[in-house]
XYZ file of C-alpha atoms in Angstrom:
463
model
C 8.393 6.393 -19.866
C 6.430 9.615 -20.259
C 5.587 11.990 -23.098
C 4.707 15.661 -22.707
C 1.574 16.563 -24.645
C 2.128 20.082 -25.995
C -1.145 21.876 -26.788
C 0.385 23.825 -29.691
C 1.494 20.611 -31.378
C -1.435 18.334 -30.588
C -4.367 20.244 -32.004
C -6.888 17.628 -30.925
C -6.326 18.518 -27.287
C -7.144 22.231 -27.634
C -10.085 23.357 -25.578
C -10.428 20.064 -23.725
C -11.069 20.142 -20.007
C -10.982 17.367 -17.405
C -14.432 15.874 -16.953
C -13.751 12.539 -15.330
C -11.963 11.197 -18.396
C -8.239 10.985 -18.962
C -8.497 12.167 -22.568
C -5.539 14.420 -23.277
C -5.919 18.088 -22.376
C -3.450 20.982 -22.546
C -0.461 20.434 -20.310
C -1.214 16.800 -19.455
C 1.909 14.658 -19.324
C 0.997 11.337 -20.910
C 2.466 8.058 -19.661
C 3.284 5.061 -21.800
C 1.352 1.820 -21.357
C 3.344 -1.052 -22.890
C 1.409 -3.600 -24.893
C 0.586 -6.834 -23.120
C 2.650 -9.632 -24.647
C 0.840 -12.177 -26.789
C -0.482 -14.994 -24.649
C -0.161 -12.974 -21.430
C -3.374 -12.498 -19.438
C -4.550 -10.039 -16.815
C -4.569 -10.902 -13.096
C -7.838 -9.250 -11.997
C -9.574 -11.754 -9.725
C -6.680 -14.203 -10.104
C -6.390 -17.148 -7.728
C -4.429 -20.379 -7.587
C -5.418 -23.861 -6.397
C -5.587 -24.124 -2.624
C -2.344 -24.862 -0.802
C -2.786 -26.998 2.295
C 0.486 -25.692 3.734
C 2.114 -22.459 2.566
C 5.883 -22.952 2.677
C 7.605 -19.620 3.209
C 11.054 -18.210 2.645
C 11.744 -14.910 4.416
C 14.368 -12.519 3.029
C 15.390 -9.640 5.280
C 15.594 -10.015 9.058
C 16.296 -6.464 10.175
C 13.439 -4.226 11.328
C 10.385 -6.156 10.099
C 11.384 -9.674 9.125
C 11.753 -11.206 12.614
C 8.281 -10.075 13.655
C 6.862 -11.652 10.509
C 8.563 -14.943 11.393
C 6.939 -14.790 14.822
C 3.496 -14.010 13.389
C 3.641 -16.939 10.986
C 4.060 -19.232 13.986
C 0.473 -18.387 15.015
C -1.123 -18.764 11.576
C -2.621 -22.148 10.633
C -1.035 -23.644 7.541
C 1.989 -21.330 7.483
C 5.438 -22.924 7.630
C 8.691 -20.948 7.627
C 11.121 -23.134 5.686
C 14.051 -20.814 4.942
C 15.544 -17.576 6.278
C 17.984 -15.133 4.704
C 19.828 -11.983 5.717
C 23.230 -10.458 5.098
C 24.125 -11.075 8.743
C 24.457 -14.543 10.251
C 23.437 -13.435 13.734
C 20.099 -12.136 12.468
C 19.306 -15.424 10.771
C 20.209 -17.370 13.893
C 18.059 -15.113 16.095
C 15.126 -15.565 13.729
C 15.555 -19.316 13.964
C 15.415 -19.002 17.744
C 11.891 -17.650 17.301
C 10.873 -20.889 15.616
C 12.558 -22.866 18.383
C 10.607 -20.957 21.053
C 7.423 -21.986 19.271
C 8.644 -25.599 19.235
C 8.800 -25.580 15.438
C 11.548 -27.020 13.196
C 14.441 -24.710 12.434
C 14.517 -23.143 8.987
C 17.352 -23.434 6.481
C 19.790 -20.538 6.853
C 21.242 -18.281 4.152
C 23.587 -15.366 4.831
C 26.988 -13.894 4.187
C 26.742 -12.452 0.677
C 24.641 -10.071 -1.386
C 23.448 -13.012 -3.490
C 22.625 -15.489 -0.719
C 18.933 -14.745 -1.208
C 19.088 -16.241 -4.704
C 19.948 -19.644 -3.246
C 16.916 -19.426 -0.982
C 14.631 -18.472 -3.866
C 15.902 -21.374 -5.976
C 14.768 -24.001 -3.445
C 12.070 -26.334 -4.735
C 10.217 -26.592 -1.424
C 8.896 -23.019 -1.200
C 5.546 -21.546 -2.250
C 5.943 -17.951 -1.065
C 8.867 -15.536 -0.859
C 8.331 -12.872 1.811
C 10.572 -9.853 1.125
C 11.305 -7.478 4.029
C 14.461 -5.780 2.762
C 15.354 -2.197 1.839
C 13.456 -0.508 -0.984
C 16.224 -0.788 -3.548
C 16.237 -4.609 -3.473
C 12.493 -5.233 -3.686
C 12.203 -5.413 -7.459
C 15.090 -7.759 -8.359
C 14.122 -10.138 -5.562
C 10.443 -10.165 -6.506
C 11.158 -10.645 -10.208
C 13.570 -13.512 -9.609
C 11.191 -15.200 -7.180
C 8.328 -15.195 -9.667
C 10.632 -16.449 -12.411
C 11.536 -19.315 -10.068
C 7.872 -20.242 -9.695
C 7.188 -18.621 -6.327
C 4.438 -16.274 -5.192
C 5.738 -12.999 -3.780
C 4.796 -10.787 -0.844
C 6.971 -7.674 -0.844
C 7.273 -4.815 1.623
C 6.171 -1.268 0.805
C 6.710 0.424 -1.541
C 7.279 -2.428 -3.957
C 8.890 -0.199 -6.603
C 9.789 3.433 -7.288
C 9.902 3.623 -11.084
C 7.319 2.996 -13.776
C 9.741 0.669 -15.548
C 10.066 -1.492 -12.434
C 6.323 -1.462 -11.817
C 5.596 -2.658 -15.344
C 8.279 -5.334 -14.989
C 6.547 -6.671 -11.870
C 3.157 -6.641 -13.598
C 4.415 -8.364 -16.736
C 6.286 -11.011 -14.769
C 3.280 -11.712 -12.554
C 0.976 -11.994 -15.564
C 3.392 -14.175 -17.530
C 4.332 -16.542 -14.691
C 0.793 -16.583 -13.187
C 2.222 -15.905 -9.754
C 0.843 -13.560 -7.129
C 2.796 -10.367 -6.480
C 1.261 -8.800 -3.388
C 2.519 -5.745 -1.565
C 2.588 -5.980 2.228
C 0.426 -2.942 2.947
C -0.734 -3.334 6.539
C -2.790 -0.165 6.964
C -5.716 -1.513 4.957
C -6.348 -3.745 7.988
C -6.480 -0.922 10.540
C -9.508 -1.330 12.793
C -11.024 2.100 12.101
C -10.238 2.119 8.391
C -11.600 -1.373 7.782
C -14.767 -0.555 9.731
C -15.267 2.602 7.658
C -14.777 0.518 4.513
C -17.551 -1.788 5.709
C -19.779 1.225 6.404
C -19.159 2.519 2.894
C -19.817 -0.860 1.302
C -23.140 -1.069 3.139
C -24.147 2.401 1.911
C -24.006 4.205 5.249
C -21.784 6.999 3.892
C -23.568 7.358 0.549
C -21.492 7.833 -2.579
C -17.835 8.291 -1.654
C -16.570 11.440 -3.380
C -13.263 12.155 -1.612
C -10.574 10.137 0.123
C -7.520 11.513 1.899
C -4.485 9.744 3.274
C -0.801 10.104 3.858
C 2.287 9.421 5.872
C 3.091 12.064 8.472
C 5.925 10.720 10.589
C 9.009 12.662 11.593
C 11.858 10.161 11.315
C 14.588 11.871 13.334
C 14.575 9.019 15.854
C 14.971 6.464 13.049
C 17.390 7.914 10.494
C 20.443 6.256 12.030
C 18.741 2.854 12.303
C 18.561 2.111 8.573
C 21.470 -0.108 7.575
C 23.779 1.608 5.130
C 21.718 4.783 5.529
C 19.554 3.602 2.625
C 16.435 5.575 3.550
C 18.210 8.890 4.049
C 20.103 8.353 0.802
C 16.832 7.873 -1.042
C 15.322 11.021 0.468
C 18.418 12.991 -0.485
C 18.042 12.108 -4.151
C 14.295 11.767 -4.828
C 11.448 14.269 -4.940
C 7.827 13.284 -4.688
C 5.676 11.196 -2.392
C 8.167 8.361 -2.005
C 6.182 6.477 0.678
C 2.569 6.658 -0.508
C 1.066 3.251 0.122
C -0.166 3.629 3.722
C -2.538 6.345 2.561
C -3.235 5.035 -0.919
C -4.308 1.555 0.151
C -7.369 2.461 2.232
C -8.301 5.280 -0.171
C -8.195 3.076 -3.268
C -10.099 0.229 -1.660
C -12.964 2.454 -0.553
C -13.073 4.050 -4.034
C -13.033 0.664 -5.804
C -9.954 1.519 -7.853
C -9.682 -0.969 -10.742
C -12.919 -2.499 -9.497
C -15.184 -0.023 -11.294
C -13.151 3.191 -11.131
C -9.597 4.164 -11.989
C -7.217 7.027 -11.349
C -6.859 9.322 -14.375
C -4.303 11.995 -13.498
C -2.524 13.689 -10.608
C -0.853 16.946 -9.652
C 1.820 17.293 -6.955
C 3.405 20.175 -5.056
C 6.078 20.195 -2.383
C 7.538 22.623 0.131
C 11.234 23.494 0.172
C 13.109 20.983 2.375
C 14.427 22.549 5.576
C 14.226 20.277 8.627
C 16.204 17.282 7.359
C 19.096 19.337 5.911
C 19.266 21.125 9.276
C 19.239 17.780 11.091
C 22.032 16.453 8.876
C 24.162 19.491 9.640
C 23.497 19.368 13.390
C 23.852 15.590 13.837
C 26.272 14.487 11.127
C 28.082 17.659 10.182
C 26.833 17.328 6.596
C 26.187 20.383 4.456
C 23.514 19.321 1.956
C 22.538 22.058 -0.468
C 20.605 19.930 -2.960
C 18.407 17.777 -0.712
C 15.559 16.620 -2.947
C 12.620 15.341 -0.923
C 10.229 18.105 0.010
C 9.435 19.204 3.540
C 5.824 18.304 2.793
C 4.504 16.863 -0.468
C 0.839 17.033 -1.478
C -0.669 15.084 -4.369
C -4.182 15.472 -5.781
C -5.673 12.711 -7.935
C -8.843 12.665 -10.035
C -10.612 9.446 -10.978
C -12.628 8.330 -13.995
C -15.874 8.695 -12.014
C -14.977 12.211 -10.898
C -13.879 11.468 -7.331
C -10.753 12.988 -5.788
C -7.911 11.609 -3.702
C -5.513 13.744 -1.653
C -2.197 12.320 -0.432
C 0.422 13.796 1.934
C 4.039 12.866 2.652
C 6.039 14.499 5.456
C 8.851 12.765 7.340
C 10.508 16.028 8.361
C 8.152 18.284 10.292
C 7.843 17.883 14.091
C 4.196 16.892 14.366
C 2.240 13.897 15.676
C 2.059 10.739 13.591
C -0.857 10.676 11.174
C -2.044 8.862 8.082
C -4.444 11.735 7.357
C -7.329 9.310 6.889
C -10.455 11.239 5.903
C -13.372 9.904 3.869
C -16.230 12.067 2.545
C -19.466 10.641 1.169
C -22.809 12.136 0.243
C -24.309 10.824 3.494
C -21.412 10.875 5.915
C -17.824 11.639 6.833
C -15.130 9.684 8.667
C -11.861 11.001 10.093
C -9.249 9.096 12.071
C -6.688 11.683 13.190
C -6.090 13.055 15.750
C -8.958 10.881 17.008
C -11.522 8.664 15.258
C -14.703 10.602 14.478
C -17.856 10.086 12.406
C -20.552 12.416 11.074
C -23.764 11.292 9.352
C -26.794 12.887 7.729
C -30.230 12.048 6.387
C -31.406 8.467 6.287
C -28.068 7.244 7.625
C -29.029 8.720 10.985
C -32.078 6.453 11.139
C -29.721 3.491 11.448
C -28.379 4.944 14.693
C -28.326 2.037 17.157
C -29.137 4.462 19.997
C -32.289 6.152 18.608
C -32.931 8.643 21.404
C -29.869 10.716 20.460
C -30.494 14.092 18.800
C -28.088 13.877 15.862
C -27.319 16.528 13.251
C -25.223 16.171 10.118
C -22.784 19.007 10.778
C -21.669 17.661 14.172
C -19.609 14.650 15.168
C -21.534 11.705 16.513
C -21.589 11.507 20.311
C -19.028 9.062 21.631
C -21.618 6.549 22.824
C -23.307 6.511 19.407
C -20.038 6.223 17.517
C -18.867 3.332 19.673
C -22.154 1.524 19.094
C -21.932 2.055 15.342
C -18.318 0.903 15.234
C -19.463 -2.333 16.846
C -22.479 -2.688 14.565
C -20.367 -2.204 11.425
C -17.281 -4.088 12.577
C -15.798 -5.797 9.541
C -16.142 -9.602 9.384
C -12.349 -9.899 9.345
C -12.170 -8.084 12.669
C -15.094 -10.012 14.077
C -12.955 -13.097 13.611
C -9.457 -11.790 14.323
C -9.515 -8.572 16.350
C -8.795 -10.028 19.762
C -6.050 -12.428 18.702
C -4.524 -9.774 16.434
C -4.241 -7.274 19.269
C -2.708 -9.944 21.486
C -0.096 -11.037 18.941
C 0.522 -7.484 17.774
C 2.364 -5.908 14.911
C 1.414 -2.225 14.567
C -1.537 -2.816 16.862
C -2.564 -6.036 15.135
C -2.641 -4.840 11.510
C 0.449 -6.843 10.585
C -0.942 -10.086 11.958
C -4.202 -9.673 10.050
C -2.265 -8.871 6.868
C -0.199 -12.053 7.125
C -3.173 -14.139 8.251
C -5.255 -13.036 5.268
C -2.397 -13.743 2.865
C -2.071 -17.319 4.111
C -5.852 -17.762 4.425
C -6.447 -16.826 0.788
C -3.633 -19.040 -0.478
C -4.891 -21.984 1.586
C -8.460 -21.576 0.327
C -7.678 -20.879 -3.318
C -9.063 -17.331 -3.169
C -8.006 -14.057 -4.792
C -5.688 -12.150 -2.462
C -6.924 -9.007 -0.714
C -4.337 -6.997 -2.680
C -3.324 -7.890 -6.220
C -0.455 -6.881 -8.488
C -2.414 -3.881 -9.802
C -2.935 -2.562 -6.268
C 0.823 -2.806 -5.876
C 1.272 -0.862 -9.094
C -1.315 1.852 -8.471
C -0.261 2.593 -4.907
C 3.483 2.487 -5.590
C 3.211 4.540 -8.793
C 2.372 7.698 -6.867
C 6.097 7.941 -6.112
C 7.398 8.261 -9.701
C 4.297 10.037 -11.011
C 4.418 12.722 -8.317
C 8.104 13.239 -9.086
C 7.294 13.755 -12.775
C 4.670 16.353 -11.846
C 7.099 18.206 -9.580
C 9.836 18.164 -12.215
C 7.437 19.929 -14.596
C 6.226 22.708 -12.280
C 3.338 20.673 -10.887
C 1.930 19.762 -14.295
C -0.855 17.164 -14.403
C 0.425 13.648 -15.083
C -1.627 10.786 -16.465
C -1.934 7.749 -14.203
C -1.533 4.644 -16.376
C -4.209 1.987 -16.456
C -2.034 -0.793 -15.114
C -4.759 -3.364 -15.846
C -4.560 -2.399 -19.535
C -8.302 -2.226 -20.022
C -9.669 -4.460 -17.261
C -10.267 -1.828 -14.568
C -14.068 -2.182 -14.643
C -14.688 -5.929 -14.994
C -15.143 -6.249 -11.212
C -17.917 -4.299 -9.509
C -16.600 -2.976 -6.232
C -13.801 -4.033 -3.894
C -14.576 -7.044 -1.703
C -12.580 -9.414 0.489
C -12.889 -13.071 -0.458
C -14.031 -15.688 2.046
C -14.259 -19.465 1.880
C -17.804 -20.778 1.768
């Protein structure tokens, strides 16, 4: 679904240069935006009538599903009605979680590749929660929406533009939510920095960085059927972009006043994983596709930049590379959370006797005070219980809580179908760039013209 714009053939593009607009310029690879079907409407700001109880069916009870079942037991108005996995013992163990919480057992589905379809077809479910391998996300999500269910699907939701558009079109046509389960947008530092930015403390945000730096040698053998290694063997690009993209896009108000126009990707020759395969499995892999380290640069309509990294091979500490630069301040999470401020932002320092300068990190005591002062309302309510219940330090609990909260109060979800599309699309778009010697690739407007009808990203709260 892409067309190469050749400057010698498309005369109108000669001499053009990027200036914050995605008008064609020499070398830009254009992407197709399918027409919205007649009668189909956009989902920006979409909400449904409040559900007193959200009845949930969970598909996938391997690495992440059981913890989700446990978290739902703590969330008011959430009810796990049905469970599904290929393996009977996993379903039974998940039901034991409900029993420990003194809750009714859920209906059980297992034993075949299509057992999940029976779960989805039940008439007593509102939400299908998909925690399976990447390759099954799209067919499950599509079928669930067609069966009248809202969908929450693990990351990334899709890896091809065709699949992404299918999810968008189905969500728009059925008027069902399709939310991606991106937990990192609820991280305590990242959500506090978002609040700082929304209150103007950091000035105009001009740059956002993120990524997924996580050597997976300790995990490769844990993925059933070796699905994750198989995908890395055959796919170039940033194939796991959403942990970095989510916080970056929210703070830049993507499709809430700004949009991504085009990207460029580069990758390093893969070395570590082929060596690991040879040493640990005796496999000689000469055509391993996923790069040792992949970097993607993105430019937006308003002239801001995003930088994304993907590296699951190099022996280095875990990082999501979270860095935010504004005209009045800078925030960085790794290897430790740090803030720097300048100008009038320093006057808001809650400890006024500190001698602060813009080119130095804030002293620890000042930073801690400011983190408390700008703590996001979501964390003011949920931080303590989230850390107690857990799930990646509490992020997972907040993610699930907010999903149920918004459905129960008839509010727009924190992440909509276009967030799913924009964050997931970095995978296929970066691959296209790499396949064409790091050529710039247009990022489609997945809203099809509605990217600026909302002014700024905001979480919704009941009055």
